XYZ file of C-alpha atoms in Angstrom:
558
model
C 11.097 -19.500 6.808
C 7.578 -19.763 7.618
C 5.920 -23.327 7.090
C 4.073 -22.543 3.593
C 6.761 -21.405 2.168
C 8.881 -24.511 2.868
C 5.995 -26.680 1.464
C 5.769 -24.357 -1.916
C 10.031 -24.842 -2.344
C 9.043 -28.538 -1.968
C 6.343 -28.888 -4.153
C 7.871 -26.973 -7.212
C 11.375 -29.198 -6.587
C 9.355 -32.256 -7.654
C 7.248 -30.526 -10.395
C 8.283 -31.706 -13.627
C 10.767 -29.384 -15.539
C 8.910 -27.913 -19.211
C 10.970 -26.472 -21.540
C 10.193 -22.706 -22.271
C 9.261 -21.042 -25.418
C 11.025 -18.581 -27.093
C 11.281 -15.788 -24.776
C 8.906 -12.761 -26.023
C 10.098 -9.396 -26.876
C 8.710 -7.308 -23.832
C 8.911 -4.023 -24.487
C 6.898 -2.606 -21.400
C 5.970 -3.688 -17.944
C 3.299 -2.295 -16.420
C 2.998 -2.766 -12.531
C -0.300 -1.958 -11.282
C -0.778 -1.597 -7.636
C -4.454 -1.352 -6.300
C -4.140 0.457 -2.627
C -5.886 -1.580 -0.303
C -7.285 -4.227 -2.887
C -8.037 -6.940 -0.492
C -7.688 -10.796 -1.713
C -10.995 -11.653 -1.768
C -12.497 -8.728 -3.736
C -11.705 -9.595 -7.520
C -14.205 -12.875 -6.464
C -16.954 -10.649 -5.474
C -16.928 -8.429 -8.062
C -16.120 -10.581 -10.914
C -19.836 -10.973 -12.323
C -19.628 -7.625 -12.526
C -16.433 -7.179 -14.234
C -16.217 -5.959 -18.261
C -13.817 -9.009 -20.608
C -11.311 -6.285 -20.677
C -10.512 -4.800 -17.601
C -9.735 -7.324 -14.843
C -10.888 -9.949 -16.557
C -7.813 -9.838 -18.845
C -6.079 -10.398 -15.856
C -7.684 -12.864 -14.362
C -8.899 -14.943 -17.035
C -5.562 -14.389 -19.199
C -3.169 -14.818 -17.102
C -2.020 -16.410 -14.282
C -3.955 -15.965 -10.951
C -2.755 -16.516 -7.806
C -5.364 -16.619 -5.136
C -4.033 -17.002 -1.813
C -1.361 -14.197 -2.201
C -0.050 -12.490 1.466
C 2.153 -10.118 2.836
C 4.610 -12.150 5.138
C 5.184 -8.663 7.265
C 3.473 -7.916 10.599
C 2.732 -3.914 9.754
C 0.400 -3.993 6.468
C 0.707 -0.590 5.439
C 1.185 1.165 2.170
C 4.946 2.119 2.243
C 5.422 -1.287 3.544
C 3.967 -3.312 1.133
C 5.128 -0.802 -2.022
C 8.162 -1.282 -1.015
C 8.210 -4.979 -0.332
C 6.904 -5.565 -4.134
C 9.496 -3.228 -5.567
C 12.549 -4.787 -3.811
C 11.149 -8.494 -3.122
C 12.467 -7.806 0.299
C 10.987 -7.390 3.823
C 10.880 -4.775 6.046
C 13.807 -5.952 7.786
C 15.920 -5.725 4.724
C 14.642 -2.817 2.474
C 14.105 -0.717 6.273
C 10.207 0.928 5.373
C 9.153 -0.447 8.576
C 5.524 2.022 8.611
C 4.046 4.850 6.954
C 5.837 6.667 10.053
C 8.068 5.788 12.637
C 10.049 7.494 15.813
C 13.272 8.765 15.179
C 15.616 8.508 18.135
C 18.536 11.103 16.783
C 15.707 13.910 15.659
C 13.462 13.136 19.048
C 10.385 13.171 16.758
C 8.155 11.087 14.571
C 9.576 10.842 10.898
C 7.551 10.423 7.445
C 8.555 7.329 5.220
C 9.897 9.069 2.217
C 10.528 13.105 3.257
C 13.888 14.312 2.584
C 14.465 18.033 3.578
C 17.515 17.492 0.737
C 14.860 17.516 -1.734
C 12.416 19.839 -1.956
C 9.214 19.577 -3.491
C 9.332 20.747 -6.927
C 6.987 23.598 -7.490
C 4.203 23.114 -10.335
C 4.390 26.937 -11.817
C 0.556 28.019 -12.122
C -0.772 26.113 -9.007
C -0.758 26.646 -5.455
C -2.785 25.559 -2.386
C -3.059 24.859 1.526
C -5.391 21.628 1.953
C -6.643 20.235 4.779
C -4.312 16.544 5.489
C -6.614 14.184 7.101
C -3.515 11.130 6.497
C -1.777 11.296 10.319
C 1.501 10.032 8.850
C 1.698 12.549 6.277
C 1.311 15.212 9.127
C 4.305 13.528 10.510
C 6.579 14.996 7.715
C 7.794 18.802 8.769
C 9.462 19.242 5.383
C 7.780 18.902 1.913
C 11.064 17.081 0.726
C 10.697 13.736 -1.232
C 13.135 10.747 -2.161
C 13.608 7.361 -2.044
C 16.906 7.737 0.531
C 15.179 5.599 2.941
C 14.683 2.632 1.113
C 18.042 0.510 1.651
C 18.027 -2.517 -0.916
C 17.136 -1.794 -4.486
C 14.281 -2.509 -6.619
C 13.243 -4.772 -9.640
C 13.213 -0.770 -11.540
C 16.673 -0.169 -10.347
C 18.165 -3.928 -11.130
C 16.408 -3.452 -14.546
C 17.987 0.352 -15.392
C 21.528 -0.946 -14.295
C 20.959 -4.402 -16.592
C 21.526 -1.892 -19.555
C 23.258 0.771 -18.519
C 20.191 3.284 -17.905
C 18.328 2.842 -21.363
C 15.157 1.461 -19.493
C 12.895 4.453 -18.591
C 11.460 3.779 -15.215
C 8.244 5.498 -13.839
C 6.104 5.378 -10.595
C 2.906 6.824 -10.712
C 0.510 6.801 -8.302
C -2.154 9.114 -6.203
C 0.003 8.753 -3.153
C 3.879 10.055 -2.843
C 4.771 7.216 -1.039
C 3.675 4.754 -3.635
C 5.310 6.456 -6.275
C 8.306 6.881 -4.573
C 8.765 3.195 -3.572
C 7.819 1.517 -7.095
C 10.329 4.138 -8.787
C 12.829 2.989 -6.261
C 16.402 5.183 -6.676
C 16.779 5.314 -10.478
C 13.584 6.006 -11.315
C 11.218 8.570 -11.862
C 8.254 9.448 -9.333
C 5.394 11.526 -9.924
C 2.163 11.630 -7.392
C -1.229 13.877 -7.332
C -0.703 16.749 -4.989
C -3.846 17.052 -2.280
C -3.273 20.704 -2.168
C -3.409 21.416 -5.651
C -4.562 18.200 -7.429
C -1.571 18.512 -10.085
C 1.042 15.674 -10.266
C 4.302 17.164 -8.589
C 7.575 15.292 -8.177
C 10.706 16.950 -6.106
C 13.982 18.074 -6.750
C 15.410 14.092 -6.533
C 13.870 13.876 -9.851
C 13.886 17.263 -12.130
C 15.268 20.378 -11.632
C 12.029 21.353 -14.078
C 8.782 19.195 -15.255
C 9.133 18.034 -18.585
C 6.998 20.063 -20.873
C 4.414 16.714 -21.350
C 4.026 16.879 -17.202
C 3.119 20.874 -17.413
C 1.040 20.217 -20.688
C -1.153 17.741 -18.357
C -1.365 19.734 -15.429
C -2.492 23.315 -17.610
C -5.403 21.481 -18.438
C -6.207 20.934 -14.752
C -8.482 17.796 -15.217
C -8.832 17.816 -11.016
C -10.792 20.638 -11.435
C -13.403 19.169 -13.052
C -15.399 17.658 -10.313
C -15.948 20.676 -8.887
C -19.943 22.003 -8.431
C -20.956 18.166 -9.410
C -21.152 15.303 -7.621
C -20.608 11.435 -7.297
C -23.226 9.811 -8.718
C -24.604 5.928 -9.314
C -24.563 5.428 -12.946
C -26.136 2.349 -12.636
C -29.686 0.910 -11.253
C -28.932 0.429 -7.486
C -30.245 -2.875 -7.491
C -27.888 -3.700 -9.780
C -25.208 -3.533 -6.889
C -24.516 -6.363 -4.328
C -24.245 -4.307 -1.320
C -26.538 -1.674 -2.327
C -27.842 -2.285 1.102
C -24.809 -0.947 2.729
C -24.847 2.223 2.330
C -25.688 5.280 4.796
C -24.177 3.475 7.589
C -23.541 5.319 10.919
C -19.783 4.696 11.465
C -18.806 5.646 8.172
C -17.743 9.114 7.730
C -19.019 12.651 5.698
C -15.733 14.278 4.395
C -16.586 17.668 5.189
C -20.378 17.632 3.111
C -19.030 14.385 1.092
C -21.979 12.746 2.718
C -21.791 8.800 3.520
C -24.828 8.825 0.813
C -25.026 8.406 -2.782
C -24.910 11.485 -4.836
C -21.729 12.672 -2.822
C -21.286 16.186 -3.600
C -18.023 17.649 -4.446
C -16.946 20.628 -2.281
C -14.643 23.145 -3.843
C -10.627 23.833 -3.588
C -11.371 26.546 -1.104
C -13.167 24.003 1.621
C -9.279 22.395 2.086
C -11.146 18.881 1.727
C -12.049 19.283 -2.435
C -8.862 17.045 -3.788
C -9.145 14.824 -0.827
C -12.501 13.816 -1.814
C -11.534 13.188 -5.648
C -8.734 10.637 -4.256
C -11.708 9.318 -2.258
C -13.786 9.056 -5.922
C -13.327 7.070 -8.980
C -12.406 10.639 -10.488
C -8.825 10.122 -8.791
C -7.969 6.375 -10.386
C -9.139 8.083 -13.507
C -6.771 10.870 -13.347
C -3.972 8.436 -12.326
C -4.215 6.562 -15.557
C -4.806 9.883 -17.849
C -1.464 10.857 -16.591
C 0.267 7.186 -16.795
C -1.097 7.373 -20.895
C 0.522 10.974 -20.643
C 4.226 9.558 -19.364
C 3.898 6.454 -22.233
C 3.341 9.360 -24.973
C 5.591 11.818 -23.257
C 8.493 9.533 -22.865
C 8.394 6.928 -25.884
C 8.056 4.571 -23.194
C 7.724 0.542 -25.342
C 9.047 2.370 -28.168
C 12.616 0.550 -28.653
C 13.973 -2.528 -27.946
C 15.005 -1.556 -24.060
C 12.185 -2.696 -21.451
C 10.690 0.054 -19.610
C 8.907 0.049 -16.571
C 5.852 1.465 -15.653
C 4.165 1.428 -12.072
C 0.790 2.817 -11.803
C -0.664 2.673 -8.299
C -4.525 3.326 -7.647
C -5.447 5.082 -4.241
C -9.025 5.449 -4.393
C -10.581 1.758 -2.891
C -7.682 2.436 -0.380
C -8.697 5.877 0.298
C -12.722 4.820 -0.019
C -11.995 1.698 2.276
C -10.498 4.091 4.817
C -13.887 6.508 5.141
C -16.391 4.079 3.753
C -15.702 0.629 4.339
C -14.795 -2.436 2.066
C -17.916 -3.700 2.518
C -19.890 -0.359 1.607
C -21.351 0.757 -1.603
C -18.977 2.963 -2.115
C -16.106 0.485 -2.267
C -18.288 -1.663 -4.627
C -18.757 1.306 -6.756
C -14.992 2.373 -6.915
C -14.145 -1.264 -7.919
C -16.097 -1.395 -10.536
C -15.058 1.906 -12.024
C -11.684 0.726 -11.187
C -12.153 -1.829 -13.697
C -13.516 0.552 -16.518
C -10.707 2.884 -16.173
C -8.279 -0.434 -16.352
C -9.930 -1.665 -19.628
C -9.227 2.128 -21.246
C -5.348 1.594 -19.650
C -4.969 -1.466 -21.190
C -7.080 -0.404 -25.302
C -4.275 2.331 -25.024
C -1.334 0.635 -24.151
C -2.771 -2.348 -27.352
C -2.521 0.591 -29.673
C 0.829 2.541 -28.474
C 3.120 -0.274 -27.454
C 1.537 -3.432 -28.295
C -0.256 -6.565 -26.415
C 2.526 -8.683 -27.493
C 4.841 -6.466 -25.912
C 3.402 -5.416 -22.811
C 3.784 -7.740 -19.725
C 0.971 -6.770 -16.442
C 1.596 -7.546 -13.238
C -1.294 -6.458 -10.470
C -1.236 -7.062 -6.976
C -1.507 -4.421 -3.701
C 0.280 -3.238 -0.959
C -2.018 -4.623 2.225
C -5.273 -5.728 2.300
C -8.001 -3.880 4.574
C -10.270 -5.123 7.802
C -14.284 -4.981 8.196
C -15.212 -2.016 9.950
C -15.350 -3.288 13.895
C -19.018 -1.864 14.073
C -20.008 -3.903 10.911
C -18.264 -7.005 13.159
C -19.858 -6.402 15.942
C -23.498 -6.073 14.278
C -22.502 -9.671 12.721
C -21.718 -11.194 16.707
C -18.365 -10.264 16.381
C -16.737 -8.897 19.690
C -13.898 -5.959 18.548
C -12.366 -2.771 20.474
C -11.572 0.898 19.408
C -8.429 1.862 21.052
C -6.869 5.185 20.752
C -2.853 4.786 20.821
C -2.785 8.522 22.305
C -4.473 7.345 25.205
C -2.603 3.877 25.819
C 0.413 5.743 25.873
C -0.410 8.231 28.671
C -1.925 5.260 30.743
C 0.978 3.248 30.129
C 3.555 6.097 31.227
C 1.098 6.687 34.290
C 1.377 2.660 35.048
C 5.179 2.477 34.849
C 5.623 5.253 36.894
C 3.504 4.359 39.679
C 5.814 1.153 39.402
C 9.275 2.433 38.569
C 9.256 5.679 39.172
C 10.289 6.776 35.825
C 9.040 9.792 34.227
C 7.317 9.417 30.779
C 8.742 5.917 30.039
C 7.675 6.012 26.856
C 8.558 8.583 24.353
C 6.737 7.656 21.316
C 3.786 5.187 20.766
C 2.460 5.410 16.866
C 1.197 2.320 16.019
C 2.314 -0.424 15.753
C 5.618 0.543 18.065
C 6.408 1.706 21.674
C 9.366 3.346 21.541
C 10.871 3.125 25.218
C 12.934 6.331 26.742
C 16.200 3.891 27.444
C 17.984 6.626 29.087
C 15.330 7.465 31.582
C 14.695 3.690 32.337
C 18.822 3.349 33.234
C 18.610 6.713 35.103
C 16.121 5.474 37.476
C 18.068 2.167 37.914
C 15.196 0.068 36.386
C 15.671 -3.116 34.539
C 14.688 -2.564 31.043
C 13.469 -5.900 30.582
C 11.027 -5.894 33.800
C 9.719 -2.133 32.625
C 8.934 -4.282 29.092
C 7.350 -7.029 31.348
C 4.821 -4.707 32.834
C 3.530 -2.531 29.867
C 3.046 -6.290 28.042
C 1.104 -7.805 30.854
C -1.173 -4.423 30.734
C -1.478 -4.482 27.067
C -2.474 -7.680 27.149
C -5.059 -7.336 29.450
C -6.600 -4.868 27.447
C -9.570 -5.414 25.084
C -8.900 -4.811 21.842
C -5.080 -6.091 21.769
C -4.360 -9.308 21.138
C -0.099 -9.213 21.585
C 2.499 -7.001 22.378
C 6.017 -8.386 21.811
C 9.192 -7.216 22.802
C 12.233 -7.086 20.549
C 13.622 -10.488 22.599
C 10.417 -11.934 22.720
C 9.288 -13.433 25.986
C 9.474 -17.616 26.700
C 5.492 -17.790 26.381
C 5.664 -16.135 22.643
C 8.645 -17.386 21.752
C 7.077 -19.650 17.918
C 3.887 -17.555 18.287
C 2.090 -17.608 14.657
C 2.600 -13.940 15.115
C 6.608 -13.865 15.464
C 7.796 -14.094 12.489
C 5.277 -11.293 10.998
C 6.532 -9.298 13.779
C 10.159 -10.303 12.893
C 9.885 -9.564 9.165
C 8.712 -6.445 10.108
C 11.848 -5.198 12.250
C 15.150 -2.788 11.735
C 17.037 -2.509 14.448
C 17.317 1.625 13.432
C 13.760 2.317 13.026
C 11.759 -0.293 14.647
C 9.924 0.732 18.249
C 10.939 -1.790 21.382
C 7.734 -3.445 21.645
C 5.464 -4.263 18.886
C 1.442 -4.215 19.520
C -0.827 -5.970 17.583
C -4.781 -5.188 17.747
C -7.303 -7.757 18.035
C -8.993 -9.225 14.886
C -11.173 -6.112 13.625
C -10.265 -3.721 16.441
C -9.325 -0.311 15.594
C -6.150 1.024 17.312
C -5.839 4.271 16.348
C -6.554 7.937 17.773
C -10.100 9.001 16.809
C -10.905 11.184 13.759
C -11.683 11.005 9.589
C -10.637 7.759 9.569
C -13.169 5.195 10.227
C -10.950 2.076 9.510
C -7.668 1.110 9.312
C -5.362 -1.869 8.041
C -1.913 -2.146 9.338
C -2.022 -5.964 11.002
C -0.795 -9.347 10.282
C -4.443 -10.987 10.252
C -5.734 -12.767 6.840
C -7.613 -9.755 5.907
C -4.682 -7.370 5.915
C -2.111 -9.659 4.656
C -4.449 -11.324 1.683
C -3.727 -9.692 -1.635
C -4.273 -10.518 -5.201
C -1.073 -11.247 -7.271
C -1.623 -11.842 -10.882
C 0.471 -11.790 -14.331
C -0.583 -11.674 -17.588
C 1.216 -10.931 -21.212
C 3.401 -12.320 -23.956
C 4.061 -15.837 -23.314
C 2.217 -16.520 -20.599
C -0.835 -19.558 -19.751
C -3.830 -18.745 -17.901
C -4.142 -20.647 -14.952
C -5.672 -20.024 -11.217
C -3.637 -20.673 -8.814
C -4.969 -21.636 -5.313
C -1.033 -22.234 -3.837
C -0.122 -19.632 -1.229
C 2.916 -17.465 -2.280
C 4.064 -14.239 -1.026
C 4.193 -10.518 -2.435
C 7.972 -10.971 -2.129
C 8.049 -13.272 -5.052
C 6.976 -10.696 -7.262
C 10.766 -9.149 -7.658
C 12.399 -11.754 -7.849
C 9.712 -13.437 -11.085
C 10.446 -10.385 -13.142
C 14.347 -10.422 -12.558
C 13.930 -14.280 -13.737
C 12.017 -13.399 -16.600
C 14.046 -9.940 -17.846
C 17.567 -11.760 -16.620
C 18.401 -8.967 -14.287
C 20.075 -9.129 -11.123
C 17.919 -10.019 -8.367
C 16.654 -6.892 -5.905
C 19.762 -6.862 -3.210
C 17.590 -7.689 -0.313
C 15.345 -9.893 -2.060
C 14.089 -12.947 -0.469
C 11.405 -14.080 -2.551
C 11.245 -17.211 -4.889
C 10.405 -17.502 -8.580
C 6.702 -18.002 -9.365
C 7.185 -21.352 -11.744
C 3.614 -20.972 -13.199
C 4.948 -17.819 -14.749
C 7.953 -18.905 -15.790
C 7.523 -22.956 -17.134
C 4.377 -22.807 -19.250
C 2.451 -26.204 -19.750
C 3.334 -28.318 -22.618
């Protein structure tokens, strides 16, 4: 157990103990997920925030400021996952977005299930463009939570009463859906091809007639021939200086300028770019108001759950920056479309009823030119390119043929058979590809499964450790330098996926029935977040959970 978290057991054993109120009747939680909402942005925007949208949160609840990931690869399965089970990688197995399969021979999606198919949406079809290189991984369309191997806070709760709760993951993003619905819930995601929510087979064998009611309407479509617009005086913005920078990126026309004009279906980019607009967050809740309606959901005295995950300031941070104009923008449209979430859910289910809880799955780095303009040395590394270098090193040294059969960030995946055919010592073929990584600009550790002596209690072990299953983890894990970019070229101008501060830092924050407000300045972990709401529901706690109870939730002040 890291050293934090030892101090934070200690600290709450001496707190005094405060009796508890009568429990409330919570008829709903809602679990909001901002993709790629990094710690420190609800402080800078706050000024700008309206009373009701985070504000409600933050000022009405309880706050905790220094939240983190405690796993080395912050990425979006990963850290979905790790709030829906409580667990770490190690235990609930999403190690990445992607990762090498040694039985197929071939890079694997997250969540794709070729027992599953994608359930058609009747009316819609399309081919888009994917500019996500994990989802380009996936060589079926199949979808299910199979992968995920220790159950959820959704799946503890629909057990607790034998399957009354109605459980529902929303999201912009399949993966996110997929994870927060965990196995006996219900997933639905917005399709890039078509811009309709879709689910798969796991879940229906048809839509339910208030998912094809929502989808005839085709609210995606509405962007299309306009454009993304300010709709406020752009001195009104704090980085309204940040904007036209050259390392961001034009999606296909999308410009890296305020008004960004839509394309249209037909360009293969169209329903990427409303993910990468406030339009998509807005669609996200229009459908999670469509799912309360459509399945009663607060209506009796069962708890449902309801996850609603937000892609756009992930998707924006990705092609803009979260330092841009554009993320500063989505944030604060973000919190508009959160204050109409939360007036709906008042009227249909009740604040007294309804308990929030908002965090996000990773936070998300400075873009390394913005570093470097700011005297901060950084790297852009393409993982395509180490691993041909690499193979070209080893064999010059061991005379083994294409070493390594898969490097997609963060692992190496070493060719075990070749290395014992050629009568080389795996451990002195992991020697050499470490000393050259670490030579390198731009990486700052690789680490073998069995660490060596010299990183043996390196700050960076037990991230890596958290993040490891011994079925789908890579043999040597490689960590980029702070702000460095190691990834292959392309769309994507930035990208999280370390265990620095910036990636790790996330806000965690719950507000509703019964609870204080208080901020919280005590660093806890994302893996708490399970294990509060099994305290506070009296469910069974996720199986691989590991996380501890937040007490500031759960003891209210006298």
């Amino acid at each position: 157990m890291c050293l934090f978290r030892t101090i934070a057991s200690a600290i709450a054993l001496v707190l005094p103990v405060v009796a508890t109120a009568e429990a409330p009747e919570i008829r709903l939680i809602v679990q909001i997920t901002v993709d790629g909402l990094r710690g420190d942005l609800l402080h800078r925007y706050h000024d700008s925030f309206s009373e009701n949208g985070f504000r409600r949160l933050t000022q009405g609840g309880v706050w905790y400021t220094d939240a983190h990931h405690l796993h080395a690869n912050t990425e979006t399965i990963v850290g979905h996952a790790t709030l829906a089970t409580g667990a770490h990688p190690s235990e609930h197995g999403m190690i990445g977005n992607a990762w090498f399969d040694r039985a197929t021979g071939r890079l694997g999606y997250n969540i794709e299930d070729p027992d599953y198919f994608l359930l058609p949406v009747p009316g819609f079809g399309g081919d888009q463009d994917q500019l996500d290189p994990t989802q380009a991984a996936a060589q079926s369309d199949g979808r299910s939570p199979a992968n995920i191997l220790a159950t959820t806070f959704g799946d503890e709760l629909f057990k607790s009463n034998n399957g009354r709760s109605k459980i529902i993951g929303i999201s912009g993003k399949d993966r996110s859906a997929v994870a927060m619905a965990g196995h006996a819930g219900k997933a639905f995601w917005m399709s890039t091809a078509t811009g309709a929510f879709e689910t798969s087979s796991y879940y229906y064998e048809t839509y339910p007639d208030w998912v094809s009611s929502w989808n005839s309407l085709r609210p995606a479509d509405a962007a299309i021939g306009t454009s993304w617009v300010l709709e406020e005086p752009l001195d009104s913005y704090l980085l309204a200086d940040n904007d036209n920078r050259s390392f961001e990126t034009d999606l296909r026309g999308f410009g890296r300028t305020f008004p960004h004009a839509y394309g249209d279906p037909e360009d293969g980019l169209y329903y990427t770019q409303v993910l990468v607009s406030p339009l998509g967050d807005e669609l996200t809740a229009s459908f999670a108001k469509a799912a309360v309606i459509g399945e009663a959901m607060g209506q009796d005295a069962n708890t449902d759950f309801l996850s609603v995950s937000f892609s756009g300031v992930d998707a924006t941070n990705h092609f803009f920056g979260p330092s841009s104009l554009e993320n500063e923008v989505m944030v604060r449209r973000l919190d508009r479309t959160l204050a109409d979430l939360f007036s709906f859910l008042d009227k249909e289910v009740g604040s007294e009823n309804t308990l929030y809880v908002l965090s996000a799955d990773h936070g998300m780095p400075e873009m390394p030119e913005f570093m470097s303009a700011n005297g901060f040395g950084t790297a852009r590394t393409s993982h395509t390119r180490l691993k041909e270098e690499l193979n070209f090193m080893v064999a010059d040294l061991f005379a083994i043929d294409q070493a390594i059969k898969e490097f997609f960030r963060p692992y190496i995946y070493l060719d075990h058979d070749a290395i014992a055919a050629a009568d080389a010592d795996l451990r002195a073929v992991e020697r050499a590809i470490v000393d050259d990584l670490m030579a390198r600009p731009g990486i700052a550790m690789a680490m073998p499964n069995v660490p060596f002596a010299e990183q043996r209690d390196d700050w960076l072990e037990g991230f890596i450790r958290r993040n490891f299953h011994p079925a789908r983890s890579g043999d040597i894990y490689v960590v980029q330098a702070p702000y460095s970019f190691l990834l292959d070229e392309g769309s994507i101008a930035v990208m999280h996926g370390s265990p620095w501060r910036y990636d790790t830092h996330v806000p965690i924050l719950f507000a509703g029935p019964g609870i204080s407000p208080q901020k919280v300045p005590r660093q806890v972990a994302t893996v708490d977040v399970a294990v509060t709401l099994s305290q506070i529901l009296g469910t069974t706690i996720p199986s691989g959970a590991s996380g501890q109870a937040l007490h500031e939730v759960l003891v209210q002040p006298e």
